[in-house]
Amino acid sequence: MIPGISSSIFLNLLFNGFFLGSIYALVGAGLTLVFGVTRLVNFAHSILMVSAMYFSYYIWSVLGVEPFLLLPLSFPLFFLVGYLIYRFLIKFVVDQSFSSQVLATLGLFLIIQYGIVMLWTSNTYTVNSPLRNIVFRFDGVFISLPHLLTFLTTLAISFALYYFLKTTYIGRAIRATAQDPEAAKILGIETNYIYSISLGLGTGLAAVAGNMLAMSYSIDPYIADVFLVMAFVVIIMGGMGNYIGAILAGYIIGMLEVFTAFFFLPLLKHAVPLLLLIIILIFKPEGLLSRRLRA
Amino acid sequence: MLVLSNITKTFGGVVAVRNMSMEIEKGELVGLIGPNGSGKTTLLDVISGFYKPDSGLVKLDGAPLNRTPPFERAKHIGRTFQIPRIFSRMTVKENLMVVEMNEEKALQLLEMVQLSRLADEYASNLSGGQQKLLEFARTLMMNPKIVLMDEPFAGVSAPLIQRLSDVILQLNSEKKIAFLIVEHNLAALFKVCHRCVVMDQGSMIADGSPEDVSRNSQVIKAYMGE
């Protein structure tokens, strides 16, 4: 407990931190999975999340389907998008220099962002669904249903993906390729296929984050800019390529943002995580978790 | 079974392998020796598909492999490396099950190389020699027709060399798996191989039984010194 504030305020902040942390964890886990396997720094990751927000908004506005209920559709759909992005773009730069990768993925970011502006303008949209307004209240603690669903979905997906990576053939092939692509090749693993699956999974996770965020946030094309920076803070703090580290760092940054905005200034909410990142890079440049705890 | 015809591989202006031709029959155990820099590892890399030869042809059972990527070749051609390329953040058993989700087969192979008691240990905790055994067992998960081994005895204790040699001979006699073994430990190599090919400056300078090769004056001059 923090002196000077009531337990209900503290719990409200904590639950808000869990919500935001869940979003960062999902976005960071996807980005770090892609980096860990392909060594690609994907600058288009956050705009793919925003695309999923627009997808949720569009389906909701046309058919009235809640973004949360779209998860079984949006995950495979954006998995396919990620898979195709690899096959038609990333494949050609994955073995090239870092600057080629930046140009390709940042170019894709801008194409998608301005494509969204062309289709929907820069206006802000909101999914005003009935679910958005459901709030549970216990002794002055408010938990909105979208926040609760976001947290539970993140937990479920994080464990499911961890289990997938640990126990399935494709999961082991992904981990093997991440550790040593040449050794994976001589064991019959087609690394290009594994790279495309990884980009598909990473994009699928970004889409889940987008779906969940659409239930609580207003939607505009430029949210992607902030999430791009914060996603990189998450994966650097968690250790580049470290799946568990990204999830942990996502929650740390989510909490930090919420508590900073409350106790100091909302304007500082992104600055404090960046400051923490600098401190971590000085004292533990490999990230928070040891190599052993990598998935 | 495996045929190399006039393989040449250069890096910039340096010729690593020059017009190299050889054949390995099913069930044959061939040693590949030569001084450092003679092109032995490059030749293994050409066979396993990591390098494309500038000219020449690699064939397996009559089928040309030049356009076949490494992961396709791996279905028939196993490979181990001088410094074992194990997946250190996986357990010993998981290393084998990267190839196939067959735990029973993985445990049988670990039993064969006497690593079964370490099946659930992280691979990074194994000694250098044990890591070589693990890499070898992992290669066998692929059911290869031929295994290319790069210095399997280097930095390995005498008991582990004996164990590895026993397994190679056992697999060779029981399953007719062919081996092409690059090795500097000639005493250990000559105990297992049927035939020895010697390379110097990218070219073959001798091909014969271990006894013949060890008496060959050109080999002595190039490889062992005067």
Short mmCIF file of C-alpha atoms in Angstrom, two decimals:
data_model
loop_
_atom_site.label_atom_id
_atom_site.label_comp_id
_atom_site.label_asym_id
_atom_site.label_seq_id
_atom_site.Cartn_x
_atom_site.Cartn_y
_atom_site.Cartn_z
CA MET A 1 0.00 0.00 0.00
CA ILE A 2 1.17 3.54 -0.71
CA PRO A 3 0.88 6.06 2.17
CA GLY A 4 -1.46 8.96 1.55
CA ILE A 5 -3.96 7.24 -0.71
CA SER A 6 -6.91 5.07 0.16
CA SER A 7 -6.89 1.38 -0.58
CA SER A 8 -9.70 1.80 -3.11
CA ILE A 9 -7.73 4.37 -5.11
CA PHE A 10 -4.68 2.13 -4.99
CA LEU A 11 -6.70 -0.85 -6.23
CA ASN A 12 -8.30 1.23 -8.98
CA LEU A 13 -4.84 2.27 -10.16
CA LEU A 14 -3.63 -1.30 -9.89
CA PHE A 15 -6.46 -2.65 -12.06
CA ASN A 16 -5.90 0.10 -14.62
CA GLY A 17 -2.22 -0.86 -14.61
CA PHE A 18 -3.16 -4.48 -15.22
CA PHE A 19 -5.26 -3.44 -18.21
CA LEU A 20 -2.62 -1.26 -19.82
CA GLY A 21 0.08 -3.77 -18.91
CA SER A 22 -1.91 -6.50 -20.66
CA ILE A 23 -1.98 -4.47 -23.87
CA TYR A 24 1.76 -3.81 -23.67
CA ALA A 25 2.42 -7.44 -22.83
CA LEU A 26 0.50 -8.62 -25.90
CA VAL A 27 2.12 -6.09 -28.23
CA GLY A 28 5.57 -6.69 -26.74
CA ALA A 29 5.24 -10.49 -26.80
CA GLY A 30 4.38 -10.41 -30.51
CA LEU A 31 7.20 -8.03 -31.37
CA THR A 32 9.78 -9.93 -29.34
CA LEU A 33 8.68 -13.28 -30.79
CA VAL A 34 9.29 -11.95 -34.29
CA PHE A 35 12.65 -10.45 -33.31
CA GLY A 36 13.75 -13.54 -31.38
CA VAL A 37 13.18 -15.83 -34.34
CA THR A 38 13.92 -13.70 -37.40
CA ARG A 39 16.19 -10.96 -35.92
CA LEU A 40 13.85 -8.55 -37.69
CA VAL A 41 13.03 -5.25 -35.98
CA ASN A 42 9.47 -4.83 -37.17
CA PHE A 43 8.52 -1.16 -37.16
CA ALA A 44 5.13 -2.03 -38.66
CA HIS A 45 4.05 -4.00 -35.58
CA SER A 46 2.04 -1.28 -33.85
CA ILE A 47 0.22 -0.16 -36.98
CA LEU A 48 -0.93 -3.75 -37.44
CA MET A 49 -2.40 -3.54 -33.94
CA VAL A 50 -4.15 -0.30 -34.94
CA SER A 51 -5.41 -2.00 -38.12
CA ALA A 52 -7.05 -4.61 -35.88
CA MET A 53 -8.69 -1.77 -33.94
CA TYR A 54 -10.16 -0.41 -37.18
CA PHE A 55 -11.20 -3.91 -38.19
CA SER A 56 -13.02 -4.25 -34.85
CA TYR A 57 -14.63 -0.86 -35.27
CA TYR A 58 -15.75 -1.62 -38.84
CA ILE A 59 -17.33 -4.98 -37.95
CA TRP A 60 -18.96 -3.48 -34.88
CA SER A 61 -20.39 -0.52 -36.85
CA VAL A 62 -21.71 -2.75 -39.65
CA LEU A 63 -22.77 -5.90 -37.82
CA GLY A 64 -22.83 -4.80 -34.19
CA VAL A 65 -20.43 -7.56 -33.13
CA GLU A 66 -18.45 -6.83 -29.95
CA PRO A 67 -14.68 -6.55 -30.55
CA PHE A 68 -14.08 -9.20 -27.88
CA LEU A 69 -16.20 -11.71 -29.79
CA LEU A 70 -14.13 -11.06 -32.91
CA LEU A 71 -11.00 -12.61 -31.39
CA PRO A 72 -11.52 -16.06 -32.97
CA LEU A 73 -11.74 -14.33 -36.36
CA SER A 74 -9.18 -11.55 -36.03
CA PHE A 75 -6.35 -13.72 -34.68
CA PRO A 76 -6.31 -16.12 -37.68
CA LEU A 77 -7.01 -13.27 -40.10
CA PHE A 78 -4.07 -11.20 -38.87
CA PHE A 79 -1.95 -14.33 -38.60
CA LEU A 80 -2.53 -14.69 -42.33
CA VAL A 81 -1.72 -11.00 -42.86
CA GLY A 82 1.60 -11.45 -41.00
CA TYR A 83 2.34 -14.65 -42.92
CA LEU A 84 1.76 -12.88 -46.24
CA ILE A 85 3.78 -9.82 -45.18
CA TYR A 86 6.70 -12.19 -44.61
CA ARG A 87 6.25 -14.02 -47.91
CA PHE A 88 5.90 -10.88 -50.04
CA LEU A 89 8.11 -8.35 -48.24
CA ILE A 90 10.15 -9.41 -45.24
CA LYS A 91 11.57 -12.52 -46.92
CA PHE A 92 13.56 -10.23 -49.18
CA VAL A 93 15.13 -8.19 -46.38
CA VAL A 94 15.41 -10.68 -43.51
CA ASP A 95 19.03 -11.50 -44.36
CA GLN A 96 19.86 -7.94 -45.40
CA SER A 97 21.28 -5.06 -43.41
CA PHE A 98 19.46 -3.44 -40.50
CA SER A 99 18.83 -0.30 -42.57
CA SER A 100 17.09 -2.37 -45.28
CA GLN A 101 14.85 -3.90 -42.64
CA VAL A 102 14.05 -0.48 -41.17
CA LEU A 103 13.19 0.93 -44.61
CA ALA A 104 10.96 -2.02 -45.45
CA THR A 105 9.06 -2.17 -42.14
CA LEU A 106 8.86 1.59 -41.59
CA GLY A 107 7.68 1.93 -45.20
CA LEU A 108 4.99 -0.65 -44.50
CA PHE A 109 4.02 1.25 -41.34
CA LEU A 110 3.52 4.46 -43.33
CA ILE A 111 1.65 2.74 -46.17
CA ILE A 112 -0.81 1.16 -43.71
CA GLN A 113 -1.12 4.34 -41.62
CA TYR A 114 -1.90 6.54 -44.61
CA GLY A 115 -4.09 3.82 -46.08
CA ILE A 116 -6.16 4.05 -42.89
CA VAL A 117 -6.28 7.86 -43.19
CA MET A 118 -7.50 7.53 -46.78
CA LEU A 119 -10.24 5.09 -45.78
CA TRP A 120 -11.35 6.56 -42.45
CA THR A 121 -9.72 10.03 -42.34
CA SER A 122 -7.83 11.10 -39.22
CA ASN A 123 -11.02 11.37 -37.19
CA THR A 124 -11.35 9.58 -33.89
CA TYR A 125 -13.78 6.68 -33.63
CA THR A 126 -15.17 4.90 -30.61
CA VAL A 127 -16.79 1.51 -30.25
CA ASN A 128 -19.80 2.48 -28.13
CA SER A 129 -20.92 -1.02 -27.43
CA PRO A 130 -23.08 -2.01 -24.42
CA LEU A 131 -20.17 -4.11 -23.12
CA ARG A 132 -17.97 -1.03 -22.85
CA ASN A 133 -20.24 0.44 -20.18
CA ILE A 134 -20.43 -2.59 -17.89
CA VAL A 135 -18.51 -1.84 -14.71
CA PHE A 136 -18.21 -3.97 -11.58
CA ARG A 137 -18.03 -2.07 -8.32
CA PHE A 138 -16.74 -3.35 -4.98
CA ASP A 139 -16.16 -0.95 -2.08
CA GLY A 140 -15.18 1.98 -4.25
CA VAL A 141 -13.13 -0.18 -6.64
CA PHE A 142 -14.31 -0.03 -10.24
CA ILE A 143 -13.42 -2.72 -12.74
CA SER A 144 -14.76 -2.32 -16.24
CA LEU A 145 -15.66 -5.49 -18.06
CA PRO A 146 -13.41 -4.65 -21.07
CA HIS A 147 -10.44 -4.24 -18.70
CA LEU A 148 -11.19 -7.52 -16.96
CA LEU A 149 -11.61 -9.34 -20.28
CA THR A 150 -8.36 -7.84 -21.55
CA PHE A 151 -6.45 -9.06 -18.52
CA LEU A 152 -7.95 -12.57 -18.61
CA THR A 153 -7.47 -12.87 -22.38
CA THR A 154 -3.83 -11.80 -22.08
CA LEU A 155 -3.20 -14.39 -19.38
CA ALA A 156 -4.90 -17.13 -21.40
CA ILE A 157 -3.09 -16.26 -24.63
CA SER A 158 0.29 -15.86 -22.94
CA PHE A 159 0.03 -19.32 -21.35
CA ALA A 160 -1.37 -20.88 -24.52
CA LEU A 161 1.45 -19.51 -26.64
CA TYR A 162 4.06 -20.52 -24.06
CA TYR A 163 2.60 -24.05 -24.04
CA PHE A 164 2.56 -24.05 -27.84
CA LEU A 165 6.23 -23.03 -28.02
CA LYS A 166 7.25 -25.60 -25.40
CA THR A 167 5.36 -28.67 -26.45
CA THR A 168 4.40 -28.70 -30.13
CA TYR A 169 6.57 -29.61 -33.10
CA ILE A 170 6.18 -26.16 -34.68
CA GLY A 171 6.84 -24.52 -31.32
CA ARG A 172 10.11 -26.44 -30.90
CA ALA A 173 11.05 -25.65 -34.49
CA ILE A 174 10.44 -21.94 -33.77
CA ARG A 175 12.65 -22.12 -30.65
CA ALA A 176 15.33 -24.08 -32.49
CA THR A 177 15.36 -21.57 -35.36
CA ALA A 178 15.54 -18.71 -32.85
CA GLN A 179 18.61 -20.28 -31.23
CA ASP A 180 20.51 -21.39 -34.33
CA PRO A 181 18.94 -21.16 -37.80
CA GLU A 182 21.82 -23.03 -39.47
CA ALA A 183 21.51 -25.96 -37.05
CA ALA A 184 17.75 -25.93 -37.59
CA LYS A 185 18.25 -26.22 -41.36
CA ILE A 186 20.38 -29.34 -41.07
CA LEU A 187 17.59 -30.90 -39.02
CA GLY A 188 15.13 -30.50 -41.87
CA ILE A 189 13.50 -27.27 -40.70
CA GLU A 190 12.58 -24.82 -43.44
CA THR A 191 13.55 -21.60 -41.73
CA ASN A 192 11.63 -19.37 -44.15
CA TYR A 193 8.44 -21.23 -43.23
CA ILE A 194 9.23 -20.83 -39.52
CA TYR A 195 9.94 -17.11 -40.03
CA SER A 196 6.59 -16.63 -41.76
CA ILE A 197 4.77 -18.54 -39.00
CA SER A 198 6.51 -16.36 -36.39
CA LEU A 199 5.53 -13.15 -38.14
CA GLY A 200 2.00 -14.54 -38.37
CA LEU A 201 1.91 -15.28 -34.63
CA GLY A 202 3.40 -11.89 -33.77
CA THR A 203 0.83 -10.11 -35.93
CA GLY A 204 -1.93 -12.26 -34.45
CA LEU A 205 -0.91 -11.13 -30.96
CA ALA A 206 -0.88 -7.50 -32.10
CA ALA A 207 -4.40 -8.04 -33.45
CA VAL A 208 -5.60 -9.43 -30.11
CA ALA A 209 -4.17 -6.33 -28.42
CA GLY A 210 -5.97 -4.16 -31.01
CA ASN A 211 -9.27 -5.93 -30.45
CA MET A 212 -9.04 -5.54 -26.70
CA LEU A 213 -7.89 -1.93 -26.92
CA ALA A 214 -10.80 -1.05 -29.22
CA MET A 215 -13.18 -1.87 -26.36
CA SER A 216 -11.66 0.83 -24.13
CA TYR A 217 -9.74 3.35 -26.23
CA SER A 218 -10.68 5.82 -28.92
CA ILE A 219 -9.33 4.84 -32.32
CA ASP A 220 -7.20 7.00 -34.57
CA PRO A 221 -4.30 6.19 -36.90
CA TYR A 222 -1.70 7.96 -34.77
CA ILE A 223 -2.05 5.81 -31.63
CA ALA A 224 0.40 3.56 -33.45
CA ASP A 225 3.21 6.09 -32.97
CA VAL A 226 3.12 5.91 -29.16
CA PHE A 227 2.61 2.16 -29.10
CA LEU A 228 5.55 1.69 -31.47
CA VAL A 229 7.88 3.44 -29.03
CA MET A 230 6.42 1.73 -25.97
CA ALA A 231 6.53 -1.70 -27.62
CA PHE A 232 10.26 -1.25 -28.16
CA VAL A 233 10.68 -0.14 -24.55
CA VAL A 234 8.88 -3.33 -23.50
CA ILE A 235 10.99 -5.71 -25.55
CA ILE A 236 14.30 -4.04 -24.72
CA MET A 237 13.45 -4.04 -21.03
CA GLY A 238 12.34 -7.67 -21.16
CA GLY A 239 15.42 -8.70 -23.14
CA MET A 240 15.25 -8.68 -26.94
CA GLY A 241 13.70 -11.96 -28.06
CA ASN A 242 12.64 -12.95 -24.56
CA TYR A 243 8.96 -13.87 -24.60
CA ILE A 244 8.44 -14.12 -20.83
CA GLY A 245 10.54 -11.00 -20.31
CA ALA A 246 8.31 -9.02 -22.69
CA ILE A 247 5.16 -10.01 -20.81
CA LEU A 248 6.73 -9.10 -17.47
CA ALA A 249 8.06 -5.79 -18.83
CA GLY A 250 4.65 -5.04 -20.36
CA TYR A 251 3.03 -5.20 -16.92
CA ILE A 252 5.82 -3.17 -15.29
CA ILE A 253 5.45 -0.40 -17.87
CA GLY A 254 1.66 -0.49 -17.71
CA MET A 255 1.77 -0.04 -13.93
CA LEU A 256 4.42 2.63 -14.15
CA GLU A 257 2.41 4.67 -16.65
CA VAL A 258 -0.76 4.55 -14.58
CA PHE A 259 0.93 5.39 -11.27
CA THR A 260 3.07 8.14 -12.87
CA ALA A 261 0.02 9.78 -14.42
CA PHE A 262 -1.74 9.72 -11.04
CA PHE A 263 1.07 10.76 -8.71
CA PHE A 264 3.01 13.13 -10.97
CA LEU A 265 1.80 14.41 -14.32
CA PRO A 266 -0.09 12.57 -17.05
CA LEU A 267 2.37 14.20 -19.47
CA LEU A 268 5.20 12.27 -17.82
CA LYS A 269 3.57 8.87 -18.12
CA HIS A 270 5.67 7.83 -21.13
CA ALA A 271 8.82 9.56 -19.91
CA VAL A 272 9.16 7.56 -16.68
CA PRO A 273 9.20 4.13 -18.39
CA LEU A 274 11.83 5.50 -20.78
CA LEU A 275 13.88 6.66 -17.81
CA LEU A 276 13.56 3.23 -16.22
CA LEU A 277 14.66 1.69 -19.50
CA ILE A 278 17.81 3.80 -19.48
CA ILE A 279 18.57 2.70 -15.91
CA ILE A 280 18.00 -0.97 -16.80
CA LEU A 281 20.21 -0.65 -19.88
CA ILE A 282 23.01 0.76 -17.72
CA PHE A 283 22.87 -1.95 -15.02
CA LYS A 284 21.40 -4.94 -16.89
CA PRO A 285 21.77 -4.35 -20.64
CA GLU A 286 20.63 -7.87 -21.52
CA GLY A 287 17.16 -7.10 -20.07
CA LEU A 288 15.36 -8.12 -16.92
CA LEU A 289 15.39 -11.89 -17.24
CA SER A 290 18.29 -14.29 -17.56
CA ARG A 291 18.78 -16.30 -20.74
CA ARG A 292 17.59 -19.48 -18.99
CA LEU A 293 14.12 -18.04 -18.60
CA ARG A 294 13.68 -17.51 -22.30
CA ALA A 295 10.89 -19.50 -23.90
CA MET B 1 25.47 -43.42 -53.30
CA LEU B 2 27.04 -39.93 -52.77
CA VAL B 3 28.94 -38.67 -55.80
CA LEU B 4 30.95 -35.45 -56.02
CA SER B 5 31.99 -34.49 -59.52
CA ASN B 6 34.59 -31.79 -60.14
CA ILE B 7 33.53 -29.58 -57.22
CA THR B 8 35.20 -26.17 -57.13
CA LYS B 9 34.43 -23.52 -54.53
CA THR B 10 36.16 -20.17 -54.25
CA PHE B 11 35.80 -17.28 -51.81
CA GLY B 12 36.87 -14.09 -53.56
CA GLY B 13 40.14 -15.02 -55.15
CA VAL B 14 40.87 -17.90 -52.77
CA VAL B 15 40.22 -21.41 -54.02
CA ALA B 16 38.93 -23.45 -51.06
CA VAL B 17 38.06 -26.59 -53.03
CA ARG B 18 39.54 -27.32 -56.45
CA ASN B 19 38.06 -29.79 -58.91
CA MET B 20 37.27 -32.35 -56.20
CA SER B 21 35.70 -35.66 -57.21
CA MET B 22 34.93 -38.64 -55.01
CA GLU B 23 32.32 -41.29 -54.36
CA ILE B 24 31.03 -42.79 -51.13
CA GLU B 25 29.14 -46.06 -51.29
CA LYS B 26 26.31 -47.12 -49.00
CA GLY B 27 27.69 -48.28 -45.68
CA GLU B 28 31.17 -46.95 -46.36
CA LEU B 29 33.15 -45.26 -43.61
CA VAL B 30 35.40 -42.62 -45.12
CA GLY B 31 37.87 -40.39 -43.32
CA LEU B 32 38.66 -36.98 -44.79
CA ILE B 33 41.98 -35.60 -43.62
CA GLY B 34 44.37 -32.83 -44.53
CA PRO B 35 46.15 -29.86 -43.02
CA ASN B 36 44.20 -26.88 -41.71
CA GLY B 37 42.79 -24.80 -44.55
CA SER B 38 42.85 -27.66 -47.04
CA GLY B 39 39.11 -27.31 -47.78
CA LYS B 40 37.66 -30.22 -45.77
CA THR B 41 34.97 -28.28 -43.91
CA THR B 42 34.13 -26.29 -47.05
CA LEU B 43 33.56 -29.59 -48.83
CA LEU B 44 31.18 -30.72 -46.06
CA ASP B 45 29.37 -27.37 -46.37
CA VAL B 46 29.01 -27.88 -50.11
CA ILE B 47 27.60 -31.38 -49.59
CA SER B 48 25.14 -30.24 -46.93
CA GLY B 49 24.05 -27.28 -49.05
CA PHE B 50 25.34 -24.32 -47.03
CA TYR B 51 27.61 -23.35 -49.93
CA LYS B 52 26.78 -23.58 -53.60
CA PRO B 53 29.76 -24.84 -55.58
CA ASP B 54 31.09 -22.55 -58.33
CA SER B 55 31.15 -25.61 -60.55
CA GLY B 56 30.67 -29.32 -60.26
CA LEU B 57 27.85 -31.58 -59.18
CA VAL B 58 26.72 -33.22 -55.95
CA LYS B 59 24.55 -36.31 -56.45
CA LEU B 60 22.85 -38.62 -53.98
CA ASP B 61 21.53 -41.94 -55.30
CA GLY B 62 21.78 -40.52 -58.81
CA ALA B 63 19.74 -37.38 -58.09
CA PRO B 64 21.51 -34.02 -58.45
CA LEU B 65 21.40 -31.95 -55.26
CA ASN B 66 22.83 -28.62 -56.42
CA ARG B 67 19.44 -26.89 -56.34
CA THR B 68 18.23 -28.67 -53.21
CA PRO B 69 18.21 -26.44 -50.09
CA PRO B 70 19.91 -27.64 -46.87
CA PHE B 71 16.66 -28.51 -45.09
CA GLU B 72 15.68 -30.84 -47.96
CA ARG B 73 19.13 -32.46 -48.09
CA ALA B 74 18.89 -33.03 -44.34
CA LYS B 75 16.31 -35.76 -44.97
CA HIS B 76 19.18 -37.95 -46.17
CA ILE B 77 22.39 -36.21 -45.16
CA GLY B 78 23.16 -35.76 -41.47
CA ARG B 79 25.73 -33.26 -40.27
CA THR B 80 27.65 -32.52 -37.09
CA PHE B 81 29.96 -29.57 -36.52
CA GLN B 82 33.42 -29.00 -35.10
CA ILE B 83 31.87 -26.93 -32.31
CA PRO B 84 28.59 -28.71 -31.58
CA ARG B 85 25.56 -26.65 -32.55
CA ILE B 86 23.15 -27.82 -29.93
CA PHE B 87 20.12 -25.89 -28.73
CA SER B 88 21.50 -24.91 -25.35
CA ARG B 89 18.25 -23.51 -23.96
CA MET B 90 16.44 -26.80 -24.55
CA THR B 91 16.75 -30.01 -22.61
CA VAL B 92 18.74 -32.91 -24.04
CA LYS B 93 15.54 -34.74 -24.98
CA GLU B 94 13.98 -31.64 -26.52
CA ASN B 95 17.05 -31.24 -28.74
CA LEU B 96 16.21 -34.57 -30.36
CA MET B 97 12.48 -33.91 -30.46
CA VAL B 98 13.05 -30.81 -32.59
CA VAL B 99 13.43 -33.30 -35.44
CA GLU B 100 10.46 -35.51 -34.65
CA MET B 101 7.90 -35.67 -31.83
CA ASN B 102 8.85 -39.25 -31.05
CA GLU B 103 9.93 -39.47 -27.42
CA GLU B 104 10.52 -43.22 -27.52
CA LYS B 105 12.92 -42.92 -30.45
CA ALA B 106 14.66 -39.97 -28.81
CA LEU B 107 15.20 -41.95 -25.60
CA GLN B 108 16.47 -44.97 -27.55
CA LEU B 109 19.06 -42.83 -29.30
CA LEU B 110 20.08 -41.18 -26.04
CA GLU B 111 20.46 -44.65 -24.55
CA MET B 112 22.69 -45.60 -27.48
CA VAL B 113 25.05 -42.69 -26.81
CA GLN B 114 24.67 -43.22 -23.05
CA LEU B 115 23.05 -39.85 -22.39
CA SER B 116 19.61 -41.10 -21.34
CA ARG B 117 20.22 -40.28 -17.66
CA LEU B 118 20.70 -36.64 -18.75
CA ALA B 119 17.55 -36.53 -20.91
CA ASP B 120 15.87 -33.79 -18.88
CA GLU B 121 19.02 -31.78 -18.26
CA TYR B 122 19.53 -28.47 -20.08
CA ALA B 123 21.91 -29.07 -22.98
CA SER B 124 24.07 -26.15 -21.86
CA ASN B 125 24.96 -28.14 -18.71
CA LEU B 126 26.63 -30.93 -20.72
CA SER B 127 30.40 -31.19 -21.14
CA GLY B 128 31.90 -30.52 -24.59
CA GLY B 129 32.18 -34.24 -25.30
CA GLN B 130 28.64 -34.94 -24.17
CA GLN B 131 27.41 -32.11 -26.41
CA LYS B 132 29.10 -33.84 -29.37
CA LEU B 133 27.31 -37.08 -28.48
CA LEU B 134 24.04 -35.18 -28.22
CA GLU B 135 24.52 -33.52 -31.60
CA PHE B 136 25.32 -36.91 -33.11
CA ALA B 137 22.23 -38.53 -31.56
CA ARG B 138 20.11 -35.63 -32.83
CA THR B 139 21.42 -36.17 -36.35
CA LEU B 140 20.40 -39.83 -36.13
CA MET B 141 16.78 -38.79 -35.46
CA MET B 142 16.71 -37.89 -39.19
CA ASN B 143 17.46 -41.51 -40.24
CA PRO B 144 20.24 -40.29 -42.54
CA LYS B 145 21.80 -42.36 -45.32
CA ILE B 146 25.09 -40.62 -44.73
CA VAL B 147 26.46 -38.57 -41.82
CA LEU B 148 29.04 -35.85 -42.33
CA MET B 149 31.05 -35.33 -39.15
CA ASP B 150 33.45 -32.42 -38.64
CA GLU B 151 36.16 -33.27 -36.11
CA PRO B 152 33.99 -35.41 -33.83
CA PHE B 153 36.95 -36.41 -31.62
CA ALA B 154 38.43 -32.92 -31.14
CA GLY B 155 38.50 -31.86 -27.50
CA VAL B 156 36.84 -35.09 -26.40
CA SER B 157 38.14 -37.34 -23.60
CA ALA B 158 39.46 -40.81 -24.47
CA PRO B 159 36.45 -42.68 -22.99
CA LEU B 160 34.03 -40.50 -24.97
CA ILE B 161 36.07 -41.01 -28.16
CA GLN B 162 35.77 -44.74 -27.58
CA ARG B 163 32.03 -44.47 -26.99
CA LEU B 164 31.51 -42.36 -30.11
CA SER B 165 33.65 -44.72 -32.19
CA ASP B 166 31.67 -47.74 -30.95
CA VAL B 167 28.37 -46.10 -31.89
CA ILE B 168 29.66 -45.13 -35.34
CA LEU B 169 30.81 -48.70 -36.00
CA GLN B 170 27.58 -50.16 -34.64
CA LEU B 171 25.39 -47.94 -36.84
CA ASN B 172 27.58 -48.57 -39.81
CA SER B 173 27.38 -52.35 -39.50
CA GLU B 174 23.74 -52.61 -38.40
CA LYS B 175 22.07 -49.89 -40.46
CA LYS B 176 24.60 -49.48 -43.26
CA ILE B 177 24.82 -45.74 -42.63
CA ALA B 178 27.73 -44.20 -44.51
CA PHE B 179 30.04 -41.70 -42.79
CA LEU B 180 32.36 -39.00 -44.04
CA ILE B 181 34.48 -37.95 -41.08
CA VAL B 182 36.84 -34.97 -41.03
CA GLU B 183 39.35 -35.53 -38.25
CA HIS B 184 42.85 -34.59 -37.12
CA ASN B 185 43.08 -37.37 -34.53
CA LEU B 186 44.38 -39.92 -37.02
CA ALA B 187 44.88 -42.70 -34.49
CA ALA B 188 41.21 -42.60 -33.54
CA LEU B 189 40.04 -42.08 -37.12
CA PHE B 190 42.05 -44.97 -38.58
CA LYS B 191 40.40 -47.34 -36.09
CA VAL B 192 36.96 -46.66 -37.55
CA CYS B 193 37.31 -45.76 -41.22
CA HIS B 194 37.54 -48.15 -44.16
CA ARG B 195 39.05 -45.60 -46.46
CA CYS B 196 40.80 -42.28 -46.20
CA VAL B 197 40.73 -39.31 -48.57
CA VAL B 198 43.44 -36.68 -48.16
CA MET B 199 43.08 -33.05 -49.24
CA ASP B 200 45.72 -30.38 -49.55
CA GLN B 201 45.17 -26.83 -50.81
CA GLY B 202 41.64 -27.70 -51.94
CA SER B 203 42.58 -30.77 -53.99
CA MET B 204 42.60 -34.49 -53.34
CA ILE B 205 46.12 -35.82 -53.04
CA ALA B 206 45.42 -39.40 -51.92
CA ASP B 207 42.59 -41.89 -51.59
CA GLY B 208 43.10 -45.33 -50.09
CA SER B 209 43.10 -47.49 -47.02
CA PRO B 210 44.35 -45.91 -43.79
CA GLU B 211 47.52 -48.01 -44.06
CA ASP B 212 48.22 -46.89 -47.63
CA VAL B 213 47.50 -43.27 -46.88
CA SER B 214 49.68 -43.19 -43.79
CA ARG B 215 52.60 -44.48 -45.88
CA ASN B 216 51.99 -42.13 -48.81
CA SER B 217 54.99 -39.78 -49.09
CA GLN B 218 52.89 -36.95 -50.56
CA VAL B 219 50.51 -37.17 -47.62
CA ILE B 220 53.35 -37.26 -45.12
CA LYS B 221 54.88 -34.22 -46.75
CA ALA B 222 51.63 -32.23 -46.94
CA TYR B 223 49.89 -33.26 -43.77
CA MET B 224 52.31 -34.64 -41.23
CA GLY B 225 55.42 -32.70 -42.14
CA GLU B 226 58.67 -34.14 -43.41
#
